[in-house]
Amino acid sequence: MTSTGIRLHAPAPGWSIAADVVVVGSGVAGLTAALRCEAAGLTTVVVTKARLDDGSTRWAQGGIAAALGEGDTPGQHLDDTLVAGAGLCDEEAVRILVTEGPDAVRRLISTGAHFDTDDEGGIELTREGGHHRRRIAHAGGDATGAEISRALVEAVRVHGLRTIENALVLDLLTDAEGRTAGVTLHVMGEGQHDGVGAVHAPAVVLATGGMGQVFSATTNPSVSTGDGVALALRAGAEVSDLEFVQFHPTVLFLGADAEGQQPLVSEAVRGEGAHLVDGDGVRFMTGQHELAELAPRDIVAKGIMRRMREQGTEHMFLDARHFGAGMWEHRFPTILAACRAHGIDPVTEPVPVAPAAHYASGGVRTDSHGRTTVPGLYACGEVACTGVHGANRLASNSLLEGLVYAERIAADIAREHSENGLHACVPEPVPYAETPSHPLLAPETRFAIQRIMTEGAGVLRSAASLARAADQLERLHAEARSALEENGKTAEPGVDTWETTNLLCVAGVLVAAARLREETRGCHWREDRAERDDTHWRRHIVVRLNPDGTPAVHATDTAEFPPTRPGAPAPRPLEQ
């Protein structure tokens, strides 16, 4: 796999440091990978876009799923995950997740994370959508992500890992053979270095989180601009299943014109007995699925959208008044505070909710050790596509996936270190070209991209809406390219323009994949192709960039992922 030759227009690095491993991202996946690499004796540098605790992990409310309860088994967890994934999960990847998950959670606890406990001192477990058992461990009622982030950040600081905060990663460095040689990055006026620099390392772990900011309304923080996926695409890596964007069904509705990060109303609220109702107080999920409000997220989101269309309304309601003040204050204090901050009291009134972009089930394609199609480049967490989530992520599997696959990545890098002397020689990157190869977009283009994606590639999609979105995105790219070719001008390099350019890249790839998948499956809902079509579409859509920046899109021959390394054996189906 070779680089596209495309990179972001940026100054040449003015400083550099060397390491064995550079981890980009500071959520559960990134910090777990970094701690495990450091424990294996590898010199590790963590690069993060804001502060160490500012990623998506700390916003996770519901919890982390694992077969920890009496009577629960990894096999039952596997079954629920496969059902939610709608025929596209990699069963081996899921089996790894559910069998290694319980011990990974126990190691997280030993690192310092404190989960809520019952009267006997055991971990208190709840249910969420798609789970037939109580297997969701939570902390602080509805502040699980914040507690996990606190524990991992504290461990990073105790162990003295080198960190570079407020740094936006730009592009992958590679050597003459196309192997990973580090990253370029820009420190945003704070931290140890200013301006553009480089971390030279033979192993790079992408743990940059999601790309929810490609849509107008999302539960993702403002830093979730798809930087890792865009970097990987420019480096020549393959991405897969990017069309499967999960829209969380119950996001606090703040008005049709609300933009940016929206408050999440955790699925755990429904897990504890809240009901979805319309404006007349009628429960509408009963009879649509055996689990009613606790059906997998795609089914609940579609149920809400259908009812909204039938009644010509912009939202539905989540009714949990029967919880009473005590339960709201004890079990869901964060959600209670967020609702009240927006003038809604869930103790006395139903909460207005509507679906919003929440999680990317696809991403940079990896194998079971987190290795991408670019040698030396790894990915884990939301930026990655391990095959665990298939067409729709099962609730609370994301934190577990980040935890389990980060540990596997660290083990693989340590093995490479032991067998091949990974740290002995940091590859020499090819000279950094001065000529920009990819035009930058003006910051205000970000809002145009978000509107295009929300209207054309949101919860409801069709051939017509996706074609319109593709044309509009291409027009934005063509205008920037023409300005560069005709007069050598491009937007001024900076965080806003780099982020906007990354958003356009991932938006174009997402739309290209969604146009090819002519069916409804999981969280991909085509109005003009309302049925699931296993005969033609039980397969993955893989995309990489051509040297001119256009997406090269193809579908796999089967539901099995091809190997990420040339000559590697194709994965075999598991024996039943």
Coordinates of C-alpha atoms in Angstrom, one line a residue:
M1 CA 0.0 0.0 0.0
T2 CA 1.5 3.4 -1.1
S3 CA 0.8 6.9 -0.1
T4 CA -1.4 9.0 -2.3
G5 CA 1.1 11.9 -2.3
I6 CA -1.6 14.1 -0.8
R7 CA -0.9 16.1 2.3
L8 CA -2.4 19.1 4.0
H9 CA -0.8 22.4 3.1
A10 CA 1.3 23.3 6.1
P11 CA 4.8 24.7 6.9
A12 CA 7.6 22.2 7.1
P13 CA 8.2 20.9 10.6
G14 CA 10.4 23.3 12.6
W15 CA 11.1 20.9 15.4
S16 CA 11.1 17.2 16.0
I17 CA 11.4 14.5 18.7
A18 CA 11.8 10.8 18.4
A19 CA 10.0 7.9 20.1
D20 CA 9.2 4.2 19.7
V21 CA 5.5 4.8 19.5
V22 CA 3.3 7.9 19.0
V23 CA -0.3 7.6 20.1
V24 CA -2.6 10.2 18.6
G25 CA -5.7 10.6 20.9
S26 CA -6.4 10.6 24.6
G27 CA -9.6 8.7 25.0
V28 CA -10.0 5.2 26.5
A29 CA -8.3 3.7 23.4
G30 CA -5.4 6.1 23.1
L31 CA -4.5 6.2 26.8
T32 CA -4.8 2.4 27.2
A33 CA -2.5 1.8 24.3
A34 CA 0.0 4.4 25.6
L35 CA 0.0 2.9 29.1
R36 CA 0.5 -0.6 27.8
C37 CA 3.2 0.4 25.4
E38 CA 5.1 2.3 28.2
A39 CA 4.7 -0.7 30.5
A40 CA 6.4 -2.8 27.7
G41 CA 9.4 -0.6 27.8
L42 CA 8.6 1.4 24.7
T43 CA 9.3 5.2 24.6
T44 CA 5.8 6.5 24.1
V45 CA 4.5 10.0 23.2
V46 CA 0.8 10.9 23.4
V47 CA -0.4 13.6 21.1
T48 CA -3.9 15.0 21.8
K49 CA -5.9 17.7 20.1
A50 CA -7.1 19.5 23.3
R51 CA -6.4 18.6 26.9
L52 CA -5.9 15.0 27.8
D53 CA -9.5 14.6 29.1
D54 CA -11.3 16.5 26.3
G55 CA -12.1 13.7 23.9
S56 CA -15.4 11.7 23.4
T57 CA -14.7 9.2 26.2
R58 CA -15.5 11.6 28.9
W59 CA -18.9 12.3 27.3
A60 CA -19.9 8.6 27.5
Q61 CA -22.9 8.3 29.9
G62 CA -24.3 4.8 29.8
G63 CA -21.3 2.6 30.6
I64 CA -19.1 -0.2 29.3
A65 CA -20.6 -3.6 28.3
A66 CA -19.0 -6.8 29.5
A67 CA -20.3 -10.2 30.7
L68 CA -19.6 -9.6 34.4
G69 CA -23.0 -10.5 35.8
E70 CA -24.2 -13.8 37.3
G71 CA -25.6 -16.0 34.5
D72 CA -24.2 -13.8 31.7
T73 CA -21.6 -15.2 29.3
P74 CA -19.4 -14.0 26.5
G75 CA -21.5 -16.1 24.2
Q76 CA -24.6 -14.2 25.0
H77 CA -22.8 -10.9 24.6
L78 CA -21.6 -12.1 21.2
D79 CA -25.1 -13.1 20.1
D80 CA -26.5 -9.6 21.0
T81 CA -23.6 -7.9 19.2
L82 CA -24.1 -10.0 16.0
V83 CA -27.8 -9.2 16.0
A84 CA -27.2 -5.5 16.3
G85 CA -24.5 -5.6 13.6
A86 CA -27.1 -6.8 11.0
G87 CA -25.0 -9.5 9.3
L88 CA -21.8 -7.5 8.9
C89 CA -19.9 -8.1 12.1
D90 CA -16.6 -10.0 11.9
E91 CA -17.5 -12.8 14.2
E92 CA -13.9 -13.5 15.2
A93 CA -13.4 -9.8 16.1
V94 CA -16.6 -9.9 18.2
R95 CA -15.5 -13.1 19.9
I96 CA -12.2 -11.4 20.8
L97 CA -14.1 -8.4 22.2
V98 CA -16.5 -10.4 24.4
T99 CA -14.0 -13.0 25.7
E100 CA -11.2 -10.6 26.5
G101 CA -13.5 -7.8 27.6
P102 CA -14.3 -8.9 31.2
D103 CA -10.6 -9.1 32.2
A104 CA -9.9 -5.8 30.4
V105 CA -12.5 -4.1 32.5
R106 CA -10.9 -5.6 35.6
R107 CA -7.6 -4.3 34.5
L108 CA -9.2 -0.9 34.1
I109 CA -10.5 -1.1 37.6
S110 CA -7.0 -2.0 38.8
T111 CA -5.7 1.1 37.0
G112 CA -8.0 3.2 39.3
A113 CA -11.5 3.4 37.7
H114 CA -14.3 3.2 40.2
F115 CA -17.6 1.8 39.0
D116 CA -20.9 2.0 40.9
T117 CA -21.5 -0.9 43.2
D118 CA -24.6 -2.6 44.7
D119 CA -25.3 -3.2 48.4
E120 CA -23.1 -6.3 48.4
G121 CA -20.1 -4.4 46.9
G122 CA -20.4 -6.0 43.4
I123 CA -20.4 -4.0 40.2
E124 CA -23.9 -2.6 39.6
L125 CA -25.1 -3.5 36.1
T126 CA -27.9 -2.1 33.9
R127 CA -29.4 -2.8 30.5
E128 CA -29.3 -0.8 27.3
G129 CA -30.8 -1.3 23.8
G130 CA -30.1 -4.6 22.2
H131 CA -28.8 -6.3 25.3
H132 CA -30.9 -9.2 26.7
R133 CA -28.9 -9.1 30.0
R134 CA -27.9 -6.5 32.5
R135 CA -24.2 -6.1 31.6
I136 CA -23.5 -2.4 31.5
A137 CA -21.1 -1.2 34.2
H138 CA -21.5 2.5 35.0
A139 CA -19.9 5.1 37.2
G140 CA -21.3 8.2 38.9
G141 CA -24.7 7.2 37.8
D142 CA -24.4 8.5 34.2
A143 CA -20.8 9.8 34.2
T144 CA -19.0 6.6 33.2
G145 CA -16.8 8.1 30.5
A146 CA -15.7 10.9 32.8
E147 CA -14.6 8.4 35.5
I148 CA -12.7 6.2 33.0
S149 CA -11.0 9.3 31.5
R150 CA -10.1 10.5 35.0
A151 CA -8.5 7.2 36.0
L152 CA -6.5 6.9 32.7
V153 CA -5.3 10.5 32.7
E154 CA -4.2 10.1 36.3
A155 CA -2.3 6.9 35.4
V156 CA -0.6 8.6 32.5
R157 CA 0.6 11.5 34.7
V158 CA 1.7 9.1 37.5
H159 CA 3.8 7.1 35.0
G160 CA 5.2 10.3 33.5
L161 CA 4.3 9.6 29.9
R162 CA 5.4 12.3 27.6
T163 CA 2.3 14.2 26.3
I164 CA 1.8 17.0 23.8
E165 CA -1.6 18.6 24.4
N166 CA -3.4 21.1 22.2
A167 CA -1.9 19.6 19.1
L168 CA -3.7 18.8 15.9
V169 CA -2.1 15.9 14.0
L170 CA -1.6 16.8 10.3
D171 CA -0.1 13.9 8.2
L172 CA 1.6 10.6 8.4
L173 CA 5.4 10.5 7.7
T174 CA 6.7 7.5 5.8
D175 CA 10.1 6.3 4.8
A176 CA 11.3 5.4 1.3
E177 CA 9.7 2.0 1.5
G178 CA 6.3 3.4 2.5
R179 CA 6.5 2.4 6.2
T180 CA 5.3 4.6 8.9
A181 CA 8.0 7.1 10.2
G182 CA 5.9 9.3 12.5
V183 CA 3.5 12.2 12.2
T184 CA 3.5 16.0 11.6
L185 CA 1.5 18.1 14.0
H186 CA 0.7 21.6 15.0
V187 CA 0.7 22.8 18.6
M188 CA -2.0 25.4 19.1
G189 CA -0.1 28.1 21.0
E190 CA 0.2 26.0 24.1
G191 CA 2.3 23.1 25.3
Q192 CA 5.9 22.3 25.0
H193 CA 6.4 23.4 21.4
D194 CA 4.7 26.0 19.1
G195 CA 3.9 25.7 15.5
V196 CA 4.4 22.7 13.2
G197 CA 6.7 19.9 14.3
A198 CA 7.1 16.2 14.0
V199 CA 7.3 13.1 16.1
H200 CA 9.5 10.5 14.4
A201 CA 8.5 6.9 15.3
P202 CA 8.2 3.6 13.6
A203 CA 4.8 2.9 15.0
V204 CA 1.8 5.3 15.0
V205 CA -1.5 4.5 16.8
L206 CA -4.5 6.5 15.6
A207 CA -7.1 6.9 18.4
T208 CA -8.5 10.2 17.3
G209 CA -12.2 9.4 17.8
G210 CA -15.1 10.1 15.5
M211 CA -16.3 12.5 12.9
G212 CA -19.7 13.6 14.2
Q213 CA -19.0 17.2 13.4
V214 CA -19.5 16.4 9.7
F215 CA -23.2 16.8 10.5
S216 CA -25.0 19.9 11.9
A217 CA -26.3 18.2 15.0
T218 CA -24.2 15.6 16.9
T219 CA -23.5 14.3 20.4
N220 CA -19.7 14.5 19.5
P221 CA -17.5 17.2 21.0
S222 CA -16.2 20.0 18.7
V223 CA -12.8 18.2 18.3
S224 CA -14.5 15.2 16.4
T225 CA -13.7 16.4 12.9
G226 CA -12.5 13.1 11.4
D227 CA -8.8 14.0 11.5
G228 CA -7.6 10.4 11.9
V229 CA -9.7 9.0 9.0
A230 CA -8.6 11.8 6.8
L231 CA -4.9 11.4 7.7
A232 CA -5.1 7.6 7.0
L233 CA -6.8 8.2 3.7
R234 CA -4.1 10.6 2.6
A235 CA -1.5 8.1 3.7
G236 CA -3.0 5.5 1.4
A237 CA -4.9 3.4 4.0
E238 CA -8.2 1.8 3.4
V239 CA -11.4 2.7 5.3
S240 CA -14.4 0.5 5.5
D241 CA -18.1 0.7 6.4
L242 CA -18.0 4.5 6.6
E243 CA -21.7 4.7 5.5
F244 CA -22.8 3.2 8.8
V245 CA -23.2 6.3 11.0
Q246 CA -25.2 5.6 14.1
F247 CA -27.7 8.3 15.0
H248 CA -28.5 8.1 18.7
P249 CA -32.3 8.0 19.0
T250 CA -32.6 10.1 22.2
V251 CA -30.7 13.3 21.9
L252 CA -32.2 16.4 23.7
F253 CA -34.1 18.3 21.1
L254 CA -33.0 22.0 21.2
G255 CA -34.8 23.2 18.1
A256 CA -34.7 22.5 14.4
D257 CA -31.9 25.0 13.9
A258 CA -29.6 23.8 16.7
E259 CA -26.1 23.1 15.6
G260 CA -22.9 21.6 17.1
Q261 CA -22.8 19.3 20.1
Q262 CA -26.2 18.4 21.5
P263 CA -26.8 16.8 25.0
L264 CA -27.2 13.1 25.0
V265 CA -30.0 11.3 26.9
S266 CA -28.4 8.0 27.6
E267 CA -29.9 4.7 26.5
A268 CA -29.6 3.7 30.1
V269 CA -32.6 5.9 30.9
R270 CA -34.7 3.6 28.7
G271 CA -32.8 0.6 30.3
E272 CA -34.2 1.7 33.7
G273 CA -37.7 1.9 32.3
A274 CA -38.3 5.2 30.5
H275 CA -40.9 5.1 27.7
L276 CA -40.8 6.7 24.2
V277 CA -44.1 8.5 23.6
D278 CA -45.5 10.8 21.0
G279 CA -47.2 14.2 21.6
D280 CA -50.4 12.4 22.7
G281 CA -48.5 10.3 25.2
V282 CA -48.8 7.1 23.2
R283 CA -46.0 4.5 23.3
F284 CA -45.1 3.8 19.7
M285 CA -42.2 1.3 20.0
T286 CA -44.4 -1.4 21.5
G287 CA -45.1 -4.0 18.9
Q288 CA -42.3 -2.8 16.6
H289 CA -39.7 -5.0 18.2
E290 CA -39.6 -7.6 21.0
L291 CA -37.5 -5.3 23.1
A292 CA -39.7 -2.2 22.4
E293 CA -37.7 0.9 23.5
L294 CA -34.7 -1.3 24.1
A295 CA -34.4 -2.5 20.6
P296 CA -31.1 -1.8 18.8
R297 CA -30.4 1.8 18.2
D298 CA -31.1 1.8 14.5
I299 CA -34.5 0.3 15.0
V300 CA -35.4 2.9 17.7
A301 CA -34.1 5.8 15.6
K302 CA -36.1 4.6 12.6
G303 CA -39.2 4.2 14.8
I304 CA -38.9 7.8 16.1
M305 CA -38.3 9.1 12.5
R306 CA -41.4 7.2 11.2
R307 CA -43.6 8.6 14.0
M308 CA -42.3 12.1 13.4
R309 CA -43.1 11.8 9.7
E310 CA -46.5 10.4 10.3
Q311 CA -47.4 13.2 12.7
G312 CA -45.5 16.1 11.0
T313 CA -43.5 16.8 14.1
E314 CA -39.8 17.6 14.8
H315 CA -39.3 15.4 17.9
M316 CA -40.8 12.7 20.1
F317 CA -40.7 12.5 24.0
L318 CA -38.9 10.3 26.5
D319 CA -41.2 9.9 29.6
A320 CA -39.5 9.0 32.9
R321 CA -41.6 11.0 35.3
H322 CA -42.4 7.7 37.1
F323 CA -38.7 7.6 38.2
G324 CA -39.3 10.3 40.8
A325 CA -36.8 13.0 41.9
G326 CA -34.7 10.6 44.0
M327 CA -33.9 8.2 41.2
W328 CA -33.2 11.0 38.7
E329 CA -30.8 12.7 41.2
H330 CA -29.0 9.5 42.1
R331 CA -28.9 7.5 38.9
F332 CA -28.8 10.3 36.2
P333 CA -27.5 13.5 37.8
T334 CA -25.6 14.6 34.6
I335 CA -28.6 14.2 32.3
L336 CA -30.9 15.8 34.9
A337 CA -28.6 18.8 35.1
A338 CA -28.4 19.1 31.3
C339 CA -32.1 19.0 30.8
R340 CA -32.8 21.6 33.6
A341 CA -30.1 23.8 32.1
H342 CA -32.3 23.9 28.9
G343 CA -35.5 24.6 30.8
I344 CA -36.8 21.0 30.9
D345 CA -37.4 19.1 34.2
P346 CA -37.7 15.4 33.5
V347 CA -39.0 14.8 37.0
T348 CA -42.2 16.6 36.1
E349 CA -42.4 16.5 32.2
P350 CA -41.5 14.3 29.3
V351 CA -38.1 15.2 27.6
P352 CA -38.2 16.2 23.9
V353 CA -35.8 14.0 21.9
A354 CA -34.8 13.4 18.3
P355 CA -32.0 11.4 16.6
A356 CA -28.6 13.0 16.1
A357 CA -25.3 11.8 14.7
H358 CA -23.5 9.9 17.4
Y359 CA -21.0 7.2 16.4
A360 CA -19.1 6.0 13.3
S361 CA -19.4 2.2 13.1
G362 CA -16.9 2.2 10.2
G363 CA -13.4 3.8 10.0
V364 CA -9.8 2.9 9.2
R365 CA -9.8 -0.8 8.4
T366 CA -7.7 -3.0 10.8
D367 CA -7.0 -6.6 11.5
S368 CA -7.4 -8.2 14.9
H369 CA -4.2 -6.6 16.1
G370 CA -5.2 -3.1 15.1
R371 CA -2.9 -3.1 12.1
T372 CA -4.0 -1.0 9.1
T373 CA -3.1 -1.5 5.4
V374 CA -0.1 0.9 5.9
P375 CA 2.8 -0.8 7.6
G376 CA 3.5 0.6 11.1
L377 CA 0.1 2.4 11.3
Y378 CA -2.4 1.1 13.8
A379 CA -5.9 2.3 14.7
C380 CA -8.3 1.7 17.6
G381 CA -11.4 3.1 19.1
E382 CA -14.0 5.0 17.0
V383 CA -11.5 5.9 14.3
A384 CA -11.0 2.2 13.5
C385 CA -13.1 -0.4 11.8
T386 CA -12.2 -3.7 13.5
G387 CA -15.3 -5.5 12.3
V388 CA -16.8 -5.5 15.8
H389 CA -19.7 -3.2 15.1
G390 CA -20.8 -4.3 11.6
A391 CA -23.7 -2.2 10.3
N392 CA -24.7 -0.9 13.8
R393 CA -22.9 -0.6 17.1
L394 CA -24.4 -2.4 20.1
A395 CA -24.9 0.1 23.0
S396 CA -21.8 0.5 25.3
N397 CA -19.6 -1.8 23.1
S398 CA -17.5 1.3 22.1
L399 CA -15.6 1.8 25.4
L400 CA -15.0 -2.0 25.5
E401 CA -13.7 -2.1 22.0
G402 CA -11.3 0.8 22.6
L403 CA -10.0 -1.0 25.7
V404 CA -9.6 -4.5 24.3
Y405 CA -8.1 -3.5 20.9
A406 CA -5.8 -0.9 22.4
E407 CA -4.3 -3.7 24.6
R408 CA -3.9 -5.9 21.5
I409 CA -2.2 -3.1 19.6
A410 CA 0.3 -2.6 22.4
A411 CA 1.0 -6.3 22.6
D412 CA 1.7 -6.4 18.8
I413 CA 4.0 -3.4 18.9
A414 CA 5.8 -4.9 21.9
R415 CA 6.2 -8.2 19.9
E416 CA 7.6 -6.3 16.9
H417 CA 10.0 -4.5 19.3
S418 CA 11.2 -7.7 20.8
E419 CA 11.5 -9.6 17.5
N420 CA 12.7 -6.9 15.2
G421 CA 14.3 -4.3 17.4
L422 CA 11.6 -1.8 16.6
H423 CA 13.0 1.0 18.7
A424 CA 16.6 0.5 17.6
C425 CA 16.1 2.5 14.4
V426 CA 13.5 5.2 13.8
P427 CA 12.9 5.2 10.0
E428 CA 14.1 8.3 8.1
P429 CA 11.1 10.0 6.6
V430 CA 11.2 11.1 3.0
P431 CA 12.0 14.8 2.5
Y432 CA 9.0 17.0 3.4
A433 CA 7.9 18.7 0.2
E434 CA 7.4 22.4 0.2
T435 CA 4.7 22.5 -2.5
P436 CA 1.1 22.0 -1.2
S437 CA -0.6 19.1 -2.8
H438 CA -4.1 19.6 -1.4
P439 CA -6.0 22.9 -1.2
L440 CA -7.3 24.1 2.1
L441 CA -10.9 25.3 2.6
A442 CA -12.0 28.5 4.2
P443 CA -13.3 27.9 7.8
E444 CA -16.8 29.0 6.9
T445 CA -17.1 26.1 4.5
R446 CA -17.4 23.9 7.5
F447 CA -21.1 25.0 8.0
A448 CA -21.8 24.3 4.3
I449 CA -20.4 20.8 4.6
Q450 CA -22.5 20.1 7.7
R451 CA -25.7 21.4 6.0
I452 CA -25.1 19.3 2.9
M453 CA -24.5 16.2 4.9
T454 CA -27.4 16.6 7.2
E455 CA -29.8 17.2 4.3
G456 CA -28.4 14.6 2.0
A457 CA -26.8 11.9 4.1
G458 CA -28.5 12.0 7.5
V459 CA -30.8 9.6 9.1
L460 CA -32.9 9.4 5.9
R461 CA -31.1 8.9 2.6
S462 CA -31.9 8.2 -1.0
A463 CA -30.2 8.0 -4.3
A464 CA -31.3 11.5 -5.2
S465 CA -30.3 13.0 -1.9
L466 CA -26.9 11.4 -1.9
A467 CA -26.2 12.4 -5.5
R468 CA -27.1 15.9 -4.6
A469 CA -24.8 15.8 -1.7
A470 CA -22.0 14.4 -3.8
D471 CA -22.4 17.2 -6.4
Q472 CA -22.4 19.9 -3.7
L473 CA -19.3 18.5 -2.0
E474 CA -17.4 18.2 -5.3
R475 CA -18.3 21.8 -6.1
L476 CA -16.7 22.9 -2.8
H477 CA -13.6 20.9 -3.6
A478 CA -13.5 22.1 -7.2
E479 CA -13.6 25.8 -6.2
A480 CA -10.7 25.3 -3.8
R481 CA -8.7 23.3 -6.4
S482 CA -9.3 26.0 -9.1
A483 CA -8.1 28.7 -6.8
L484 CA -4.9 26.8 -6.1
E485 CA -4.3 25.8 -9.8
E486 CA -5.1 29.2 -11.3
N487 CA -3.4 31.6 -8.9
G488 CA -1.6 29.4 -6.4
K489 CA -3.9 30.5 -3.6
T490 CA -5.3 28.4 -0.9
A491 CA -6.9 29.2 2.5
E492 CA -4.4 30.2 5.2
P493 CA -3.0 27.2 7.0
G494 CA -4.5 26.9 10.5
V495 CA -6.6 24.7 12.7
D496 CA -9.9 25.9 11.3
T497 CA -8.8 25.4 7.7
W498 CA -7.2 22.0 8.4
E499 CA -10.3 20.7 10.2
T500 CA -12.6 21.9 7.5
T501 CA -10.5 20.2 4.8
N502 CA -10.5 17.0 6.8
L503 CA -14.3 17.2 7.1
L504 CA -14.7 17.6 3.4
C505 CA -12.5 14.5 2.8
V506 CA -14.4 12.2 5.2
A507 CA -17.8 13.6 4.0
G508 CA -16.9 12.8 0.4
V509 CA -15.9 9.2 1.2
L510 CA -19.0 8.7 3.4
V511 CA -21.3 9.8 0.6
A512 CA -19.4 7.7 -2.0
A513 CA -19.9 4.6 0.2
A514 CA -23.5 5.4 1.0
R515 CA -24.3 5.8 -2.7
L516 CA -22.9 2.3 -3.5
R517 CA -24.9 0.5 -0.8
E518 CA -28.3 0.3 -2.4
E519 CA -30.2 -1.2 0.6
T520 CA -31.3 -0.4 4.1
R521 CA -29.1 -2.2 6.7
G522 CA -28.4 -1.4 10.3
C523 CA -28.0 2.3 10.8
H524 CA -27.9 2.9 7.0
W525 CA -31.4 3.8 6.0
R526 CA -32.2 4.3 2.3
E527 CA -35.8 5.5 1.7
D528 CA -35.7 4.3 -1.9
R529 CA -34.2 0.9 -0.9
A530 CA -36.2 0.1 2.2
E531 CA -35.3 -3.6 2.4
R532 CA -32.1 -5.4 3.6
D533 CA -30.6 -7.3 0.6
D534 CA -28.3 -10.1 1.9
T535 CA -27.8 -11.5 -1.6
H536 CA -26.1 -8.5 -3.0
W537 CA -25.1 -6.4 -0.1
R538 CA -24.0 -8.6 2.8
R539 CA -20.5 -7.4 2.1
H540 CA -18.3 -4.4 3.1
I541 CA -17.6 -1.3 1.2
V542 CA -13.9 -0.4 1.1
V543 CA -12.6 3.1 0.1
R544 CA -9.1 4.5 -0.5
L545 CA -8.1 7.8 -2.1
N546 CA -6.7 8.1 -5.6
P547 CA -3.8 10.5 -6.1
D548 CA -6.2 13.2 -7.4
G549 CA -8.1 13.0 -4.1
T550 CA -11.2 11.2 -5.6
P551 CA -12.4 8.1 -3.7
A552 CA -11.8 4.6 -5.2
V553 CA -14.8 2.6 -3.9
H554 CA -15.4 -1.1 -4.1
A555 CA -17.4 -3.8 -2.3
T556 CA -15.8 -6.9 -1.0
D557 CA -16.8 -10.2 -2.6
T558 CA -18.2 -11.6 0.7
A559 CA -18.9 -10.5 4.2
E560 CA -15.4 -11.5 5.2
F561 CA -12.7 -8.7 5.4
P562 CA -9.7 -9.3 3.2
P563 CA -6.3 -9.3 5.0
T564 CA -4.7 -6.0 5.7
R565 CA -1.2 -7.3 4.8
P566 CA -0.2 -8.7 1.4
G567 CA 0.3 -12.4 1.5
A568 CA -1.6 -12.8 4.9
P569 CA -4.1 -15.5 5.0
A570 CA -7.7 -14.5 4.6
P571 CA -9.7 -14.8 7.8
R572 CA -11.6 -18.1 8.2
P573 CA -15.2 -18.3 9.3
L574 CA -15.4 -19.6 12.9
E575 CA -16.7 -23.1 13.5
Q576 CA -20.3 -23.1 14.8

